[in-house]
Amino acid sequence: MRASVWFAQGTRFSEVMAGDAMDEFMRVCPERPFTRGSYLFRQGDPATQMHVIAKGQVKLLSLTPEGNERVVAVLGPDDFIGEAFVIDADRYLLDAVAITDVVACPMDRDQFTRLALHSPTFTVRFAEILATNLVQCRQLLTHSLDPVKRRVAKVMLDQAERFGEPLGGGDLVSLQTELRHDDIASLASATRVSASTAIAELRELGIVEGSRGSYRMSLAGLRAYVADELG
């Protein structure tokens, strides 16, 4: 028996599935609410379902050898968690916890089979999404070798683009998040000290303002910083 967790971000699920394919999906896999702080699944649970997030944010957690929680990913609308529902023997490796109130569409093996039989369009588009995610996974492996400062800036940029609220008509966004420096460091595969140093540099450059989960950020500034670090 092998433990497994899997997730896909930026799938554009609602856009890709628009029309009859989405109608069929919603009919077969109705929405389910999860309150803030509740678990979509726990480590060790049988991996019987994939969840498509419709609203809210979910964090994936693992435990360190010392028993501390480590944030592996933060997921939002149109993201997937767990494809292992097609393999009966699999179990989840991580905890999936609702950061906010969440609405998700769980899909088990039988439901996926029904969709595959009755909606070929859904099946083809779902395969396209998985293929795109495979390419993104390869890119992430390449980016894992980036300098720490760039990895931290990319985490901040990702959070700002996906969960930030626009301020006025410019490129400034407000981000209210439960992520602390430890969590940002985990997402960037960095130490807390190096992540804090990188964030301090972003503050000095005027790209990021605020702390303790309340930030004001310049998207253009973060993108330029990431590009400069790449160069």
PDB file of C-alpha atoms in Angstrom:
ATOM      1  CA  MET A   1       0.000   0.000   0.000  1.00  0.00           C
ATOM      2  CA  ARG A   2       1.498   3.351  -0.945  1.00  0.00           C
ATOM      3  CA  ALA A   3       0.641   6.702   0.545  1.00  0.00           C
ATOM      4  CA  SER A   4      -0.303   9.377  -1.944  1.00  0.00           C
ATOM      5  CA  VAL A   5      -1.324  12.990  -2.255  1.00  0.00           C
ATOM      6  CA  TRP A   6      -1.628  15.006  -5.408  1.00  0.00           C
ATOM      7  CA  PHE A   7      -2.819  18.466  -6.293  1.00  0.00           C
ATOM      8  CA  ALA A   8      -3.151  20.659  -9.344  1.00  0.00           C
ATOM      9  CA  GLN A   9      -3.211  24.465  -9.316  1.00  0.00           C
ATOM     10  CA  GLY A  10      -4.300  26.958 -11.932  1.00  0.00           C
ATOM     11  CA  THR A  11      -6.372  24.373 -13.820  1.00  0.00           C
ATOM     12  CA  ARG A  12      -9.006  26.865 -15.095  1.00  0.00           C
ATOM     13  CA  PHE A  13     -11.472  24.038 -14.447  1.00  0.00           C
ATOM     14  CA  SER A  14     -14.597  26.223 -14.583  1.00  0.00           C
ATOM     15  CA  GLU A  15     -13.471  27.838 -17.838  1.00  0.00           C
ATOM     16  CA  VAL A  16     -12.297  24.620 -19.505  1.00  0.00           C
ATOM     17  CA  MET A  17     -15.431  22.713 -18.502  1.00  0.00           C
ATOM     18  CA  ALA A  18     -17.894  25.513 -19.341  1.00  0.00           C
ATOM     19  CA  GLY A  19     -21.160  24.344 -20.869  1.00  0.00           C
ATOM     20  CA  ASP A  20     -22.623  20.845 -20.948  1.00  0.00           C
ATOM     21  CA  ALA A  21     -19.492  19.251 -19.431  1.00  0.00           C
ATOM     22  CA  MET A  22     -19.767  21.448 -16.332  1.00  0.00           C
ATOM     23  CA  ASP A  23     -23.512  20.850 -16.059  1.00  0.00           C
ATOM     24  CA  GLU A  24     -22.944  17.086 -16.114  1.00  0.00           C
ATOM     25  CA  PHE A  25     -20.120  17.349 -13.578  1.00  0.00           C
ATOM     26  CA  MET A  26     -22.259  19.353 -11.161  1.00  0.00           C
ATOM     27  CA  ARG A  27     -25.123  16.890 -11.558  1.00  0.00           C
ATOM     28  CA  VAL A  28     -22.934  13.874 -10.785  1.00  0.00           C
ATOM     29  CA  CYS A  29     -20.654  15.564  -8.224  1.00  0.00           C
ATOM     30  CA  PRO A  30     -22.709  18.068  -6.205  1.00  0.00           C
ATOM     31  CA  GLU A  31     -21.093  20.726  -4.026  1.00  0.00           C
ATOM     32  CA  ARG A  32     -20.266  20.018  -0.387  1.00  0.00           C
ATOM     33  CA  PRO A  33     -19.545  22.738   2.205  1.00  0.00           C
ATOM     34  CA  PHE A  34     -16.659  22.605   4.700  1.00  0.00           C
ATOM     35  CA  THR A  35     -16.439  25.085   7.568  1.00  0.00           C
ATOM     36  CA  ARG A  36     -13.227  26.929   8.369  1.00  0.00           C
ATOM     37  CA  GLY A  37     -10.815  24.660  10.259  1.00  0.00           C
ATOM     38  CA  SER A  38     -12.477  21.416   9.178  1.00  0.00           C
ATOM     39  CA  TYR A  39     -10.679  18.617   7.330  1.00  0.00           C
ATOM     40  CA  LEU A  40     -11.448  17.606   3.773  1.00  0.00           C
ATOM     41  CA  PHE A  41      -9.368  14.526   4.560  1.00  0.00           C
ATOM     42  CA  ARG A  42      -6.701  13.442   7.022  1.00  0.00           C
ATOM     43  CA  GLN A  43      -3.383  11.723   6.594  1.00  0.00           C
ATOM     44  CA  GLY A  44      -3.977   7.973   6.497  1.00  0.00           C
ATOM     45  CA  ASP A  45      -7.581   8.185   5.276  1.00  0.00           C
ATOM     46  CA  PRO A  46      -8.394   6.008   2.251  1.00  0.00           C
ATOM     47  CA  ALA A  47      -7.884   8.178  -0.844  1.00  0.00           C
ATOM     48  CA  THR A  48     -11.326   7.523  -2.280  1.00  0.00           C
ATOM     49  CA  GLN A  49     -12.099  10.999  -3.630  1.00  0.00           C
ATOM     50  CA  MET A  50     -10.645  13.861  -5.583  1.00  0.00           C
ATOM     51  CA  HIS A  51     -11.916  17.306  -4.527  1.00  0.00           C
ATOM     52  CA  VAL A  52     -12.417  20.163  -6.977  1.00  0.00           C
ATOM     53  CA  ILE A  53     -12.459  23.390  -4.964  1.00  0.00           C
ATOM     54  CA  ALA A  54     -15.274  25.742  -5.937  1.00  0.00           C
ATOM     55  CA  LYS A  55     -14.855  28.433  -3.248  1.00  0.00           C
ATOM     56  CA  GLY A  56     -12.447  29.221  -0.433  1.00  0.00           C
ATOM     57  CA  GLN A  57      -8.902  28.151   0.431  1.00  0.00           C
ATOM     58  CA  VAL A  58      -7.438  24.839   1.582  1.00  0.00           C
ATOM     59  CA  LYS A  59      -3.962  24.158   2.958  1.00  0.00           C
ATOM     60  CA  LEU A  60      -2.146  20.844   2.683  1.00  0.00           C
ATOM     61  CA  LEU A  61      -0.147  19.930   5.782  1.00  0.00           C
ATOM     62  CA  SER A  62       2.509  17.364   6.552  1.00  0.00           C
ATOM     63  CA  LEU A  63       4.157  16.585   9.882  1.00  0.00           C
ATOM     64  CA  THR A  64       7.892  16.976  10.385  1.00  0.00           C
ATOM     65  CA  PRO A  65       9.840  14.312  12.331  1.00  0.00           C
ATOM     66  CA  GLU A  66       9.620  16.686  15.312  1.00  0.00           C
ATOM     67  CA  GLY A  67       5.805  16.686  15.080  1.00  0.00           C
ATOM     68  CA  ASN A  68       5.462  20.217  13.697  1.00  0.00           C
ATOM     69  CA  GLU A  69       3.090  21.108  10.883  1.00  0.00           C
ATOM     70  CA  ARG A  70       4.557  22.057   7.503  1.00  0.00           C
ATOM     71  CA  VAL A  71       2.473  23.782   4.831  1.00  0.00           C
ATOM     72  CA  VAL A  72       2.969  22.033   1.495  1.00  0.00           C
ATOM     73  CA  ALA A  73       0.512  24.036  -0.616  1.00  0.00           C
ATOM     74  CA  VAL A  74      -2.364  26.500  -0.446  1.00  0.00           C
ATOM     75  CA  LEU A  75      -5.168  25.764  -2.896  1.00  0.00           C
ATOM     76  CA  GLY A  76      -8.124  27.819  -4.107  1.00  0.00           C
ATOM     77  CA  PRO A  77     -10.985  27.817  -6.616  1.00  0.00           C
ATOM     78  CA  ASP A  78     -10.601  25.407  -9.570  1.00  0.00           C
ATOM     79  CA  ASP A  79      -7.689  23.579  -7.911  1.00  0.00           C
ATOM     80  CA  PHE A  80      -7.745  19.781  -7.467  1.00  0.00           C
ATOM     81  CA  ILE A  81      -6.708  17.666  -4.483  1.00  0.00           C
ATOM     82  CA  GLY A  82      -6.023  13.941  -4.786  1.00  0.00           C
ATOM     83  CA  GLU A  83      -6.295  11.885  -7.962  1.00  0.00           C
ATOM     84  CA  ALA A  84      -5.694   8.605  -6.119  1.00  0.00           C
ATOM     85  CA  PHE A  85      -9.433   7.902  -6.003  1.00  0.00           C
ATOM     86  CA  VAL A  86      -8.912   5.711  -9.089  1.00  0.00           C
ATOM     87  CA  ILE A  87      -6.694   3.312  -7.072  1.00  0.00           C
ATOM     88  CA  ASP A  88      -8.543   1.560  -4.272  1.00  0.00           C
ATOM     89  CA  ALA A  89      -5.455   0.802  -2.143  1.00  0.00           C
ATOM     90  CA  ASP A  90      -4.129   4.348  -1.821  1.00  0.00           C
ATOM     91  CA  ARG A  91      -4.208   6.505   1.312  1.00  0.00           C
ATOM     92  CA  TYR A  92      -3.686  10.223   1.691  1.00  0.00           C
ATOM     93  CA  LEU A  93      -0.223  11.290   2.770  1.00  0.00           C
ATOM     94  CA  LEU A  94      -1.200  14.775   4.002  1.00  0.00           C
ATOM     95  CA  ASP A  95      -3.973  16.613   5.831  1.00  0.00           C
ATOM     96  CA  ALA A  96      -6.227  18.947   3.841  1.00  0.00           C
ATOM     97  CA  VAL A  97      -7.616  21.703   6.078  1.00  0.00           C
ATOM     98  CA  ALA A  98     -10.068  24.489   5.179  1.00  0.00           C
ATOM     99  CA  ILE A  99      -8.399  27.874   5.839  1.00  0.00           C
ATOM    100  CA  THR A 100     -11.702  29.635   5.121  1.00  0.00           C
ATOM    101  CA  ASP A 101     -15.206  28.350   4.636  1.00  0.00           C
ATOM    102  CA  VAL A 102     -14.876  26.091   1.597  1.00  0.00           C
ATOM    103  CA  VAL A 103     -17.169  24.634  -1.031  1.00  0.00           C
ATOM    104  CA  ALA A 104     -15.779  21.634  -2.903  1.00  0.00           C
ATOM    105  CA  CYS A 105     -17.058  18.992  -5.308  1.00  0.00           C
ATOM    106  CA  PRO A 106     -15.830  15.532  -4.237  1.00  0.00           C
ATOM    107  CA  MET A 107     -15.554  12.941  -7.012  1.00  0.00           C
ATOM    108  CA  ASP A 108     -15.029   9.231  -6.340  1.00  0.00           C
ATOM    109  CA  ARG A 109     -14.185   6.433  -8.738  1.00  0.00           C
ATOM    110  CA  ASP A 110     -17.784   5.505  -9.515  1.00  0.00           C
ATOM    111  CA  GLN A 111     -18.713   9.115 -10.223  1.00  0.00           C
ATOM    112  CA  PHE A 112     -15.715   9.533 -12.525  1.00  0.00           C
ATOM    113  CA  THR A 113     -16.719   6.358 -14.391  1.00  0.00           C
ATOM    114  CA  ARG A 114     -20.261   7.696 -14.852  1.00  0.00           C
ATOM    115  CA  LEU A 115     -18.898  10.955 -16.232  1.00  0.00           C
ATOM    116  CA  ALA A 116     -16.532   9.111 -18.562  1.00  0.00           C
ATOM    117  CA  LEU A 117     -19.425   7.041 -19.937  1.00  0.00           C
ATOM    118  CA  HIS A 118     -22.014   9.788 -20.284  1.00  0.00           C
ATOM    119  CA  SER A 119     -19.880  12.835 -21.073  1.00  0.00           C
ATOM    120  CA  PRO A 120     -16.962  12.164 -23.427  1.00  0.00           C
ATOM    121  CA  THR A 121     -16.381  15.924 -23.580  1.00  0.00           C
ATOM    122  CA  PHE A 122     -15.729  16.006 -19.838  1.00  0.00           C
ATOM    123  CA  THR A 123     -13.268  13.124 -20.130  1.00  0.00           C
ATOM    124  CA  VAL A 124     -11.278  14.767 -22.929  1.00  0.00           C
ATOM    125  CA  ARG A 125     -11.121  18.128 -21.155  1.00  0.00           C
ATOM    126  CA  PHE A 126     -10.164  16.487 -17.869  1.00  0.00           C
ATOM    127  CA  ALA A 127      -7.312  14.687 -19.624  1.00  0.00           C
ATOM    128  CA  GLU A 128      -6.174  18.016 -21.100  1.00  0.00           C
ATOM    129  CA  ILE A 129      -6.087  19.555 -17.617  1.00  0.00           C
ATOM    130  CA  LEU A 130      -3.997  16.669 -16.253  1.00  0.00           C
ATOM    131  CA  ALA A 131      -1.583  16.901 -19.193  1.00  0.00           C
ATOM    132  CA  THR A 132      -1.142  20.631 -18.594  1.00  0.00           C
ATOM    133  CA  ASN A 133      -0.493  19.967 -14.916  1.00  0.00           C
ATOM    134  CA  LEU A 134       2.219  17.466 -15.813  1.00  0.00           C
ATOM    135  CA  VAL A 135       4.039  20.178 -17.770  1.00  0.00           C
ATOM    136  CA  GLN A 136       3.689  22.555 -14.811  1.00  0.00           C
ATOM    137  CA  CYS A 137       5.132  19.916 -12.469  1.00  0.00           C
ATOM    138  CA  ARG A 138       8.209  19.644 -14.669  1.00  0.00           C
ATOM    139  CA  GLN A 139       8.607  23.416 -14.585  1.00  0.00           C
ATOM    140  CA  LEU A 140       8.355  23.404 -10.778  1.00  0.00           C
ATOM    141  CA  LEU A 141      11.162  20.865 -10.584  1.00  0.00           C
ATOM    142  CA  THR A 142      13.328  23.258 -12.589  1.00  0.00           C
ATOM    143  CA  HIS A 143      12.360  26.241 -10.411  1.00  0.00           C
ATOM    144  CA  SER A 144      13.282  24.323  -7.234  1.00  0.00           C
ATOM    145  CA  LEU A 145      16.909  25.138  -8.081  1.00  0.00           C
ATOM    146  CA  ASP A 146      16.236  28.903  -8.090  1.00  0.00           C
ATOM    147  CA  PRO A 147      17.874  31.149  -5.454  1.00  0.00           C
ATOM    148  CA  VAL A 148      16.002  31.346  -2.159  1.00  0.00           C
ATOM    149  CA  LYS A 149      15.055  35.013  -2.636  1.00  0.00           C
ATOM    150  CA  ARG A 150      13.401  34.243  -5.950  1.00  0.00           C
ATOM    151  CA  ARG A 151      11.532  31.246  -4.531  1.00  0.00           C
ATOM    152  CA  VAL A 152      10.164  33.358  -1.671  1.00  0.00           C
ATOM    153  CA  ALA A 153       9.182  36.171  -4.038  1.00  0.00           C
ATOM    154  CA  LYS A 154       7.387  33.656  -6.256  1.00  0.00           C
ATOM    155  CA  VAL A 155       5.401  32.383  -3.271  1.00  0.00           C
ATOM    156  CA  MET A 156       4.382  35.939  -2.404  1.00  0.00           C
ATOM    157  CA  LEU A 157       3.486  36.643  -6.036  1.00  0.00           C
ATOM    158  CA  ASP A 158       1.459  33.440  -6.316  1.00  0.00           C
ATOM    159  CA  GLN A 159      -0.515  34.249  -3.172  1.00  0.00           C
ATOM    160  CA  ALA A 160      -1.078  37.841  -4.306  1.00  0.00           C
ATOM    161  CA  GLU A 161      -2.253  36.864  -7.799  1.00  0.00           C
ATOM    162  CA  ARG A 162      -4.585  34.117  -6.607  1.00  0.00           C
ATOM    163  CA  PHE A 163      -5.962  35.451  -3.334  1.00  0.00           C
ATOM    164  CA  GLY A 164      -5.221  39.186  -3.252  1.00  0.00           C
ATOM    165  CA  GLU A 165      -7.877  41.905  -3.477  1.00  0.00           C
ATOM    166  CA  PRO A 166      -7.201  44.806  -5.904  1.00  0.00           C
ATOM    167  CA  LEU A 167      -6.587  48.228  -4.374  1.00  0.00           C
ATOM    168  CA  GLY A 168      -7.833  51.029  -6.620  1.00  0.00           C
ATOM    169  CA  GLY A 169      -7.124  50.826 -10.316  1.00  0.00           C
ATOM    170  CA  GLY A 170      -3.406  50.033 -10.178  1.00  0.00           C
ATOM    171  CA  ASP A 171      -1.437  46.860  -9.650  1.00  0.00           C
ATOM    172  CA  LEU A 172      -1.505  47.013  -5.837  1.00  0.00           C
ATOM    173  CA  VAL A 173      -3.306  44.220  -3.989  1.00  0.00           C
ATOM    174  CA  SER A 174      -4.222  43.558  -0.381  1.00  0.00           C
ATOM    175  CA  LEU A 175      -3.586  40.039   0.895  1.00  0.00           C
ATOM    176  CA  GLN A 176      -5.097  38.806   4.141  1.00  0.00           C
ATOM    177  CA  THR A 177      -3.679  35.373   4.886  1.00  0.00           C
ATOM    178  CA  GLU A 178      -3.081  32.967   7.737  1.00  0.00           C
ATOM    179  CA  LEU A 179       0.360  32.178   6.336  1.00  0.00           C
ATOM    180  CA  ARG A 180       3.229  33.207   8.588  1.00  0.00           C
ATOM    181  CA  HIS A 181       6.942  33.304   7.789  1.00  0.00           C
ATOM    182  CA  ASP A 182       7.312  29.635   8.748  1.00  0.00           C
ATOM    183  CA  ASP A 183       4.599  28.722   6.249  1.00  0.00           C
ATOM    184  CA  ILE A 184       6.041  30.910   3.493  1.00  0.00           C
ATOM    185  CA  ALA A 185       9.419  29.302   4.131  1.00  0.00           C
ATOM    186  CA  SER A 186       7.850  25.834   3.784  1.00  0.00           C
ATOM    187  CA  LEU A 187       6.169  26.764   0.506  1.00  0.00           C
ATOM    188  CA  ALA A 188       9.482  28.104  -0.805  1.00  0.00           C
ATOM    189  CA  SER A 189      11.497  25.125   0.513  1.00  0.00           C
ATOM    190  CA  ALA A 190      13.584  27.549   2.564  1.00  0.00           C
ATOM    191  CA  THR A 191      14.490  28.116   6.189  1.00  0.00           C
ATOM    192  CA  ARG A 192      12.502  30.595   8.241  1.00  0.00           C
ATOM    193  CA  VAL A 193      15.533  32.869   8.578  1.00  0.00           C
ATOM    194  CA  SER A 194      16.186  32.999   4.841  1.00  0.00           C
ATOM    195  CA  ALA A 195      12.487  33.565   4.090  1.00  0.00           C
ATOM    196  CA  SER A 196      12.311  36.415   6.619  1.00  0.00           C
ATOM    197  CA  THR A 197      15.448  37.955   5.095  1.00  0.00           C
ATOM    198  CA  ALA A 198      13.943  37.778   1.612  1.00  0.00           C
ATOM    199  CA  ILE A 199      10.671  39.359   2.766  1.00  0.00           C
ATOM    200  CA  ALA A 200      12.621  42.104   4.557  1.00  0.00           C
ATOM    201  CA  GLU A 201      14.399  42.895   1.280  1.00  0.00           C
ATOM    202  CA  LEU A 202      11.047  43.091  -0.511  1.00  0.00           C
ATOM    203  CA  ARG A 203       9.897  45.561   2.142  1.00  0.00           C
ATOM    204  CA  GLU A 204      13.033  47.681   1.750  1.00  0.00           C
ATOM    205  CA  LEU A 205      12.377  47.841  -1.997  1.00  0.00           C
ATOM    206  CA  GLY A 206       8.809  49.000  -1.349  1.00  0.00           C
ATOM    207  CA  ILE A 207       7.341  45.953  -3.111  1.00  0.00           C
ATOM    208  CA  VAL A 208       5.732  44.487   0.019  1.00  0.00           C
ATOM    209  CA  GLU A 209       4.267  46.292   3.014  1.00  0.00           C
ATOM    210  CA  GLY A 210       2.777  44.875   6.207  1.00  0.00           C
ATOM    211  CA  SER A 211       3.337  41.716   8.227  1.00  0.00           C
ATOM    212  CA  ARG A 212       1.641  39.017  10.308  1.00  0.00           C
ATOM    213  CA  GLY A 213      -0.682  37.915   7.532  1.00  0.00           C
ATOM    214  CA  SER A 214      -1.779  41.377   6.392  1.00  0.00           C
ATOM    215  CA  TYR A 215       0.108  42.560   3.307  1.00  0.00           C
ATOM    216  CA  ARG A 216      -0.054  45.216   0.621  1.00  0.00           C
ATOM    217  CA  MET A 217       1.916  44.208  -2.469  1.00  0.00           C
ATOM    218  CA  SER A 218       2.822  45.458  -5.916  1.00  0.00           C
ATOM    219  CA  LEU A 219       2.238  42.782  -8.547  1.00  0.00           C
ATOM    220  CA  ALA A 220       4.430  44.600 -11.056  1.00  0.00           C
ATOM    221  CA  GLY A 221       7.179  44.956  -8.461  1.00  0.00           C
ATOM    222  CA  LEU A 222       7.070  41.268  -7.540  1.00  0.00           C
ATOM    223  CA  ARG A 223       7.098  40.203 -11.183  1.00  0.00           C
ATOM    224  CA  ALA A 224      10.063  42.457 -11.934  1.00  0.00           C
ATOM    225  CA  TYR A 225      11.903  41.188  -8.844  1.00  0.00           C
ATOM    226  CA  VAL A 226      11.334  37.567  -9.867  1.00  0.00           C
ATOM    227  CA  ALA A 227      12.552  38.314 -13.396  1.00  0.00           C
ATOM    228  CA  ASP A 228      15.666  40.094 -12.078  1.00  0.00           C
ATOM    229  CA  GLU A 229      16.482  37.200  -9.756  1.00  0.00           C
ATOM    230  CA  LEU A 230      16.103  34.825 -12.690  1.00  0.00           C
ATOM    231  CA  GLY A 231      18.577  36.856 -14.672  1.00  0.00           C
TER     232      GLY A 231
END
